[in-house]
Amino acid sequence: MARDQCFNEDSGDRPDVKNIAIVITDGVPYPENRRQPAIDVAKTLHTKETTVIAIGITNVVDMEFLKLISSAPQLPNKQYFSAPSFTDLSSILQNVTTGSCEETTPPSNAL
């Protein structure tokens, strides 16, 4: 949906503004055969210069899956995160905000 409906000019996407997708998931694709298609779509977003930040909620998150769908350099607590529950999201909020803001802040010489 993000690739086909959100990040296109017909839906208001601006080509001069970097796109960021924050994916919130339980981190365990089900059924298992949906794992690789999700990774493939994320890679397509990466090639369209969309930054993907992945957040897994539960204590059984497949961290390798989160890493694979997140954007490079795929560092934990920078491009992918986990929290044991939705009520624990506040514990990672600052890191998610910092990571996504770093992606959109222009270089100082661009101002």
Short mmCIF file of C-alpha atoms in Angstrom, two decimals, residues 7-86:
data_model
loop_
_atom_site.label_atom_id
_atom_site.label_comp_id
_atom_site.label_asym_id
_atom_site.label_seq_id
_atom_site.Cartn_x
_atom_site.Cartn_y
_atom_site.Cartn_z
CA PHE A 7 4.32 7.46 -2.18
CA ASN A 8 3.14 8.71 -5.56
CA GLU A 9 2.33 12.18 -6.85
CA ASP A 10 -1.37 11.38 -7.37
CA SER A 11 -1.65 10.93 -3.60
CA GLY A 12 0.21 14.16 -2.81
CA ASP A 13 3.78 12.85 -2.68
CA ARG A 14 6.30 15.59 -3.36
CA PRO A 15 9.33 14.42 -5.36
CA ASP A 16 11.65 16.90 -3.62
CA VAL A 17 10.83 15.60 -0.10
CA LYS A 18 12.28 12.38 1.28
CA ASN A 19 9.73 9.71 2.15
CA ILE A 20 9.74 7.87 5.46
CA ALA A 21 7.62 4.79 6.17
CA ILE A 22 7.28 3.65 9.77
CA VAL A 23 6.12 0.04 9.83
CA ILE A 24 4.63 -1.20 13.08
CA THR A 25 4.25 -4.96 13.19
CA ASP A 26 4.22 -7.88 15.57
CA GLY A 27 7.44 -8.79 13.77
CA VAL A 28 6.35 -12.30 12.82
CA PRO A 29 4.92 -12.60 9.29
CA TYR A 30 2.00 -15.01 9.19
CA PRO A 31 1.64 -17.22 7.37
CA GLU A 32 5.36 -17.80 6.90
CA ASN A 33 5.06 -17.56 3.11
CA ARG A 34 4.33 -13.81 3.51
CA ARG A 35 7.79 -13.14 4.96
CA GLN A 36 9.74 -12.93 1.70
CA PRO A 37 7.13 -10.85 -0.17
CA ALA A 38 7.19 -8.32 2.70
CA ILE A 39 10.99 -8.15 2.50
CA ASP A 40 10.82 -7.72 -1.28
CA VAL A 41 8.33 -4.83 -1.03
CA ALA A 42 10.51 -3.15 1.59
CA LYS A 43 13.52 -3.45 -0.73
CA THR A 44 11.47 -1.83 -3.49
CA LEU A 45 10.75 1.09 -1.15
CA HIS A 46 14.47 1.35 -0.37
CA THR A 47 15.28 1.65 -4.08
CA LYS A 48 12.68 4.43 -4.37
CA GLU A 49 14.66 6.31 -1.73
CA THR A 50 12.05 5.77 0.96
CA THR A 51 13.46 5.31 4.44
CA VAL A 52 11.81 2.40 6.21
CA ILE A 53 11.85 2.34 9.99
CA ALA A 54 10.56 -0.94 11.41
CA ILE A 55 9.07 -1.33 14.88
CA GLY A 56 8.20 -4.74 16.27
CA ILE A 57 5.70 -4.99 19.11
CA THR A 58 5.65 -8.11 21.37
CA ASN A 59 8.36 -10.07 23.06
CA VAL A 60 8.57 -12.63 20.24
CA VAL A 61 9.64 -10.24 17.48
CA ASP A 62 11.76 -11.70 14.69
CA MET A 63 14.56 -9.13 14.86
CA GLU A 64 16.16 -10.42 11.66
CA PHE A 65 12.90 -9.71 9.82
CA LEU A 66 12.78 -6.16 11.22
CA LYS A 67 16.37 -5.66 10.16
CA LEU A 68 15.67 -6.89 6.63
CA ILE A 69 12.70 -4.59 6.07
CA SER A 70 14.42 -1.54 7.55
CA SER A 71 16.63 0.82 5.58
CA ALA A 72 20.41 0.78 5.55
CA PRO A 73 22.55 0.78 7.56
CA GLN A 74 20.04 -1.41 9.45
CA LEU A 75 21.23 -0.69 12.96
CA PRO A 76 19.17 -1.71 15.99
CA ASN A 77 17.59 1.23 17.79
CA LYS A 78 18.25 3.44 14.78
CA GLN A 79 16.43 1.89 11.79
CA TYR A 80 14.65 -0.94 13.59
CA PHE A 81 13.24 -1.20 17.09
CA SER A 82 11.27 -3.48 19.35
CA ALA A 83 9.00 -2.96 22.34
CA PRO A 84 7.33 -5.67 24.39
CA SER A 85 3.88 -4.02 24.10
CA PHE A 86 2.11 -0.96 22.77
#
